CSV table of C-alpha atoms in Angstrom, one decimal:
chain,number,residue,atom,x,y,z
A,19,UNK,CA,17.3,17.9,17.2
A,20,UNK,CA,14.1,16.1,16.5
A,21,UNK,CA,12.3,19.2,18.1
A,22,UNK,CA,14.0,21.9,16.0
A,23,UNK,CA,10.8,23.9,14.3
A,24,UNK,CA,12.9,24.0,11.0
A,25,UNK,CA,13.5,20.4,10.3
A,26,UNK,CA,11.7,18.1,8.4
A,27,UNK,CA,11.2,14.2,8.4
A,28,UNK,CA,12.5,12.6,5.1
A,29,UNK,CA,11.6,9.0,4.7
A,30,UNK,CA,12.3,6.5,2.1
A,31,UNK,CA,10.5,3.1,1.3
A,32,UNK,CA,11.5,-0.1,-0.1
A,33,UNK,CA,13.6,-0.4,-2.7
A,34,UNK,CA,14.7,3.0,-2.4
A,35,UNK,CA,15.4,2.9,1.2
A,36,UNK,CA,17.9,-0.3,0.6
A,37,UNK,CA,19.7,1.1,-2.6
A,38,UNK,CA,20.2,4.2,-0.5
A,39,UNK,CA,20.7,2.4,3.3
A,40,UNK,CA,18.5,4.8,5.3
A,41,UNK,CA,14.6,4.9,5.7
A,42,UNK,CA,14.4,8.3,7.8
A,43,UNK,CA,16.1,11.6,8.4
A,44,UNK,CA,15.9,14.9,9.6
A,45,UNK,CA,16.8,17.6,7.4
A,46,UNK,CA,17.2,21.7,8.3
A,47,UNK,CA,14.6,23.4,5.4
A,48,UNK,CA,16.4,26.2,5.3
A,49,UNK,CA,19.0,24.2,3.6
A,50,UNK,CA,16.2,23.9,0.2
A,51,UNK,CA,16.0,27.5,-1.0
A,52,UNK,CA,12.9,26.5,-2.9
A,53,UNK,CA,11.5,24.5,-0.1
A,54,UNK,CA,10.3,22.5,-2.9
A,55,UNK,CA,10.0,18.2,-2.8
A,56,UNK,CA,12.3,17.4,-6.2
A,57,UNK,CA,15.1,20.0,-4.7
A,58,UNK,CA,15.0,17.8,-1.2
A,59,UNK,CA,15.5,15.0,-3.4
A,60,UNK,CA,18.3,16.5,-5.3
A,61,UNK,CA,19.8,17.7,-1.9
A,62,UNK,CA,19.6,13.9,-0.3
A,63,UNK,CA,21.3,13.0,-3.6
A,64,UNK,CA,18.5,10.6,-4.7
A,65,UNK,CA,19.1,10.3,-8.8
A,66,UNK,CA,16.4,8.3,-10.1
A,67,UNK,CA,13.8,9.2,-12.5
A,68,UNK,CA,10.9,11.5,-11.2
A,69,UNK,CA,8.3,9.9,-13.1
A,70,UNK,CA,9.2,6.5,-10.9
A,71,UNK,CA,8.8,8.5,-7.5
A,72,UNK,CA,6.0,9.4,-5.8
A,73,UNK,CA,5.7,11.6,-3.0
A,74,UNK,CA,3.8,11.9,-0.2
A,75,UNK,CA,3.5,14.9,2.6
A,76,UNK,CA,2.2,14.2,6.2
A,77,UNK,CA,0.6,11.1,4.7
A,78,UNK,CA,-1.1,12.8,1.7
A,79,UNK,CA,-0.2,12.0,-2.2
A,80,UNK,CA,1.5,14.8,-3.5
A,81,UNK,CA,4.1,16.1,-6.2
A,82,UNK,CA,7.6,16.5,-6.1
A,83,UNK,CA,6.7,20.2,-7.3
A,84,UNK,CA,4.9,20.8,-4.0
A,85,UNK,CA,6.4,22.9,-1.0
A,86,UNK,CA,7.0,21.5,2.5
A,87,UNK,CA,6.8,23.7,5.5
A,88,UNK,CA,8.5,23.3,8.9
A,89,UNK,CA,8.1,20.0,10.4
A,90,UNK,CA,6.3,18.5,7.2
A,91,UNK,CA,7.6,14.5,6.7
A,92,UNK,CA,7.8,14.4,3.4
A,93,UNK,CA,7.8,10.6,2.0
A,94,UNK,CA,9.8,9.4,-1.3
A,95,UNK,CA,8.1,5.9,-3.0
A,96,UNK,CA,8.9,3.5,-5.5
A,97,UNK,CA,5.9,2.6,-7.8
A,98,UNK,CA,3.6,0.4,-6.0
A,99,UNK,CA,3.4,-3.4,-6.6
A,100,UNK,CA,1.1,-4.6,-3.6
A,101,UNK,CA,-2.1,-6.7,-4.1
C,16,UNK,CA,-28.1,0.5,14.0
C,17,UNK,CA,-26.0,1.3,11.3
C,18,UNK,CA,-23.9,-1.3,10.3
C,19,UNK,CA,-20.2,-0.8,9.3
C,20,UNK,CA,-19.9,-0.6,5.7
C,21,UNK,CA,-16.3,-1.3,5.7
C,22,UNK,CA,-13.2,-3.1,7.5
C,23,UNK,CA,-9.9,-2.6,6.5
C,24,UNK,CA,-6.9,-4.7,8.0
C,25,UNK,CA,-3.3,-4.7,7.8
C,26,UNK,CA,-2.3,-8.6,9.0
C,27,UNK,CA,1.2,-9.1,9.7
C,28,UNK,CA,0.8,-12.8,10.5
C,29,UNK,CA,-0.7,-15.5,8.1
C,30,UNK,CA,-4.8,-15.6,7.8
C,31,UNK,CA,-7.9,-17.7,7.4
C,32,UNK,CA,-9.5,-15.6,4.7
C,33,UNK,CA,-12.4,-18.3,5.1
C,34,UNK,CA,-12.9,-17.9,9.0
C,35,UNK,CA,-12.5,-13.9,7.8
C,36,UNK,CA,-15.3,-13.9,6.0
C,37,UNK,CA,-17.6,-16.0,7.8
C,38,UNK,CA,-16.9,-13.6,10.8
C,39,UNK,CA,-17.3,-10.4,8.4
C,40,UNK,CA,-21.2,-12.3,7.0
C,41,UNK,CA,-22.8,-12.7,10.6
C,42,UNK,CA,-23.7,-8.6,10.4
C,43,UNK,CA,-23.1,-8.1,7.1
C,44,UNK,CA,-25.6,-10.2,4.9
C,45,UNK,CA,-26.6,-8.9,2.0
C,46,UNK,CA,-28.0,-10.5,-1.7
C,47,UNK,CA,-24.5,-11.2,-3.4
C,48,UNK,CA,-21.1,-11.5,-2.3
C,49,UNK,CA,-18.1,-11.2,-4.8
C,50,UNK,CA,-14.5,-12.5,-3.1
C,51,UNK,CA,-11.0,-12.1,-4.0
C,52,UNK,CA,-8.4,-14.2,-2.7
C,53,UNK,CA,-5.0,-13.5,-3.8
C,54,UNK,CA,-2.1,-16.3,-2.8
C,55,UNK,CA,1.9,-15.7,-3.3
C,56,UNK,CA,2.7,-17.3,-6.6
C,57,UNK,CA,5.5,-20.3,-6.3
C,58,UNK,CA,7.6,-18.8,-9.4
C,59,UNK,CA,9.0,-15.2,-9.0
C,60,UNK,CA,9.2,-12.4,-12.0
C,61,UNK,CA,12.0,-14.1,-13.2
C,62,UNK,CA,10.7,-17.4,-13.7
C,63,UNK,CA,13.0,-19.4,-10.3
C,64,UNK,CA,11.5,-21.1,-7.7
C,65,UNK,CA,10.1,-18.3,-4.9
C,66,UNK,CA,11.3,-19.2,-1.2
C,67,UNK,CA,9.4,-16.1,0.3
C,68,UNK,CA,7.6,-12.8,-0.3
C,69,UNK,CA,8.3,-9.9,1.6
C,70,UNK,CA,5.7,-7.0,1.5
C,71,UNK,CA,6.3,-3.4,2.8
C,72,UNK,CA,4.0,-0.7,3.4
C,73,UNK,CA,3.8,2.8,4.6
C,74,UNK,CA,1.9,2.4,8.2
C,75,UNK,CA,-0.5,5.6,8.1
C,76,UNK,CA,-0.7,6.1,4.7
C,77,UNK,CA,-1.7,2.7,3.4
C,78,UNK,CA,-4.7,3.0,5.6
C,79,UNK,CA,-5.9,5.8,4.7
C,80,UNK,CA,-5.6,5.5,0.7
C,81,UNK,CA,-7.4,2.4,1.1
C,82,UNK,CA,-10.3,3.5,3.7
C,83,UNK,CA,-10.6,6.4,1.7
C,84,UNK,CA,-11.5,4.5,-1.4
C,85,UNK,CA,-14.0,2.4,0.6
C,86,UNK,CA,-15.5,5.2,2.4
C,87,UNK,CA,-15.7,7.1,-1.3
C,88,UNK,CA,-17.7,3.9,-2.7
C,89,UNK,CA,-20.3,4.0,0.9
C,90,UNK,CA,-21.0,7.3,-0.6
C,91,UNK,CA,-22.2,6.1,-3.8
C,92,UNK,CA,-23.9,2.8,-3.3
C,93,UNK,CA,-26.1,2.3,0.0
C,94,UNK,CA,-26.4,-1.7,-0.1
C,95,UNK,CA,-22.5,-2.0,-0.1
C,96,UNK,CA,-19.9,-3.4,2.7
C,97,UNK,CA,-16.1,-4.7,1.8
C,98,UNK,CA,-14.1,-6.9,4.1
C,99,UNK,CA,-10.4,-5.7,2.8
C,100,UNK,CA,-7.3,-7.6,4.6
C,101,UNK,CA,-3.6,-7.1,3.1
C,102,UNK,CA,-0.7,-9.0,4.2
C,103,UNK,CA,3.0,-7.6,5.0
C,104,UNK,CA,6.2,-8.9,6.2
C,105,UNK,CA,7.5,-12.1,5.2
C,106,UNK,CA,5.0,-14.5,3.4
C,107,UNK,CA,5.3,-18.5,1.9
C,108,UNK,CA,4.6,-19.0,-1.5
C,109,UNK,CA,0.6,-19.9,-1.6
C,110,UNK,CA,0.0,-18.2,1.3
C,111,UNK,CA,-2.8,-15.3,1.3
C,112,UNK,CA,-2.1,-12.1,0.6
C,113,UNK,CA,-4.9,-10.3,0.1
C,114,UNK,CA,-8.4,-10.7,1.0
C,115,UNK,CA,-11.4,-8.6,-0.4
C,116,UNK,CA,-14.9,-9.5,0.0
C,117,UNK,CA,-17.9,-7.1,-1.4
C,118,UNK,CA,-21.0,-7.3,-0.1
C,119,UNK,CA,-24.0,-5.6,-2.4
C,120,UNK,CA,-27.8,-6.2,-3.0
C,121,UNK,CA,-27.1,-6.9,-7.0
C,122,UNK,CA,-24.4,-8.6,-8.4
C,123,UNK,CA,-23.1,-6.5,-10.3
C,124,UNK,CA,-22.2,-4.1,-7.9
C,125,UNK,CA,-20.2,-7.1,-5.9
C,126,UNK,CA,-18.2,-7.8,-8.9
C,127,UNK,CA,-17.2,-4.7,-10.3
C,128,UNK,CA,-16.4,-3.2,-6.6
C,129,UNK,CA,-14.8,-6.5,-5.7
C,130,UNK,CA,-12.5,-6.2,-9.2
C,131,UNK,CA,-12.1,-2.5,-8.6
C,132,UNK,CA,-10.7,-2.5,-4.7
C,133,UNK,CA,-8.2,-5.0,-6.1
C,134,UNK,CA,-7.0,-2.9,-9.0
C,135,UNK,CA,-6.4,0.2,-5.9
C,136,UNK,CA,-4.7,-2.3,-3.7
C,137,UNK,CA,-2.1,-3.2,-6.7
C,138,UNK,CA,-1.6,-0.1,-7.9
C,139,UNK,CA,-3.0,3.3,-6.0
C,140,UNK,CA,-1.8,2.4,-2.2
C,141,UNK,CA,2.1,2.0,-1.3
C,142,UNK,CA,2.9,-2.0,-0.7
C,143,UNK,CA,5.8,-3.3,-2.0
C,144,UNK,CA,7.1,-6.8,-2.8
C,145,UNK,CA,10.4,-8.0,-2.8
C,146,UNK,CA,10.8,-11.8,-3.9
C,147,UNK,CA,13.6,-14.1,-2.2
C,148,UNK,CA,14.6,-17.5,-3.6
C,149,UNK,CA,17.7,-19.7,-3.1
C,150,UNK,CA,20.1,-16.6,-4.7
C,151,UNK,CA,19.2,-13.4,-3.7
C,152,UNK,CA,16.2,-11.4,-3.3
C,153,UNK,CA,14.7,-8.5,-6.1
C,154,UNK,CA,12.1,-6.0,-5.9
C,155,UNK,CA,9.0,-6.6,-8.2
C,156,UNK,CA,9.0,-3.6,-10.6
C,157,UNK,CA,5.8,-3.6,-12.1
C,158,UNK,CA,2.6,-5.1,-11.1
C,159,UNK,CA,1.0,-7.2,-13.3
C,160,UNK,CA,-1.6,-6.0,-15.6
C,161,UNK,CA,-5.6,-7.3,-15.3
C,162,UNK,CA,-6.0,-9.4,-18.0
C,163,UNK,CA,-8.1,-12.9,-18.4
């Protein structure tokens, strides 16, 4: 299934990954009618407040009112605390 | 030659950030040199006793966010080079975590890059910390502010 052209790659990090028990899947797009990032989130059941996620696609900060394409990963973060 | 004006390093076992540096300074000498080494603290956010830290990180990302930043800097200032080494996975309390060592021809410039490539390790690049003691582990929530 991985090489289906209309999946995507969903990953989740930390503590988000362990509240939830999975750090990646693979989701059809044309289950997201808006193809937006907050409606993936919505559709993965993730309920946590937007302003503490941040999102990233292919490996590029971006907003959960961005749009992910075909064989985007598309990356859901807690607030970082490194350093 | 040109010399390389940065190094960035994920370390996923323990480090000398003493024999780091001294192997970073043999091409990189320059006027003044600002370092930061940051250790795991011995009490967690909670005030208990800390038995480990554990750091995530986003493998890719992380990298990029951070040799972005450095590479953004090499633009600006000429007489510049950072040595920047982050820890993950499972570390003791005093251990090093983080290593940064700036590299400049005035000190000023050390200082306030040093200070700065800190402040976008804690906050602008995904790492994570969980804290374990004794009970349980928790996830920090918040980094801690800059303050004196």
């Amino acid at each position: 299934m991985k090489n289906n052209a209309s999946q995507i790659k969903v990953l989740l990090f930390a503590e988000l990954s362990e509240k939830y028990g999975w750090d990646e899947k693979y989701l059809s797009l044309d289950l997201i009618e808006d193809k937006k990032a907050k409606s993936i989130l919505k559709y993965i059941n993730i309920n946590v407040a937007h302003q503490s996620i941040i999102v990233a696609i292919n490996k590029e900060i971006s907003s959960l009112e961005a749009t992910v394409k075909d064989n985007d990963e598309v990356a859901f973060m807690p607030i970082f605390t490194g350093g | 030659m040109d010399k390389i004006k940065y190094k960035f390093k994920i370390a996923t076992d323990p480090f000398n950030p003493y024999r780091e540096i001294e192997k970073w300074e043999i091409n990189n000498q320059m006027a003044a040199m600002s370092i930061f080494i940051g250790r795991v603290r011995e009490i967690n956010q909670f005030g208990s006793q800390l038995k480990q830290l554990e750091i995530h990180h986003y493998s890719g990302l992380t990298e990029k966010l951070i040799e972005k930043h450095l590479s953004e800097i090499t633009k600006k200032i000429e007489s510049f080079s950072a040595l920047v080494i982050h820890r993950v996975g499972f570390i003791d309390p005093l251990e090093p975590i983080v290593l940064i060592a700036v590299r400049a021809d005035k000190r000023g410039i050390a200082n306030q890059y040093c200070s700065e490539i800190l402040e976008v390790t804690k906050f602008k690049v995904p790492f994570w910390k969980k804290e374990w003691t004794d009970t349980g582990s928790s996830w920090v929530k918040n980094n801690t502010v800059l303050s004196t």
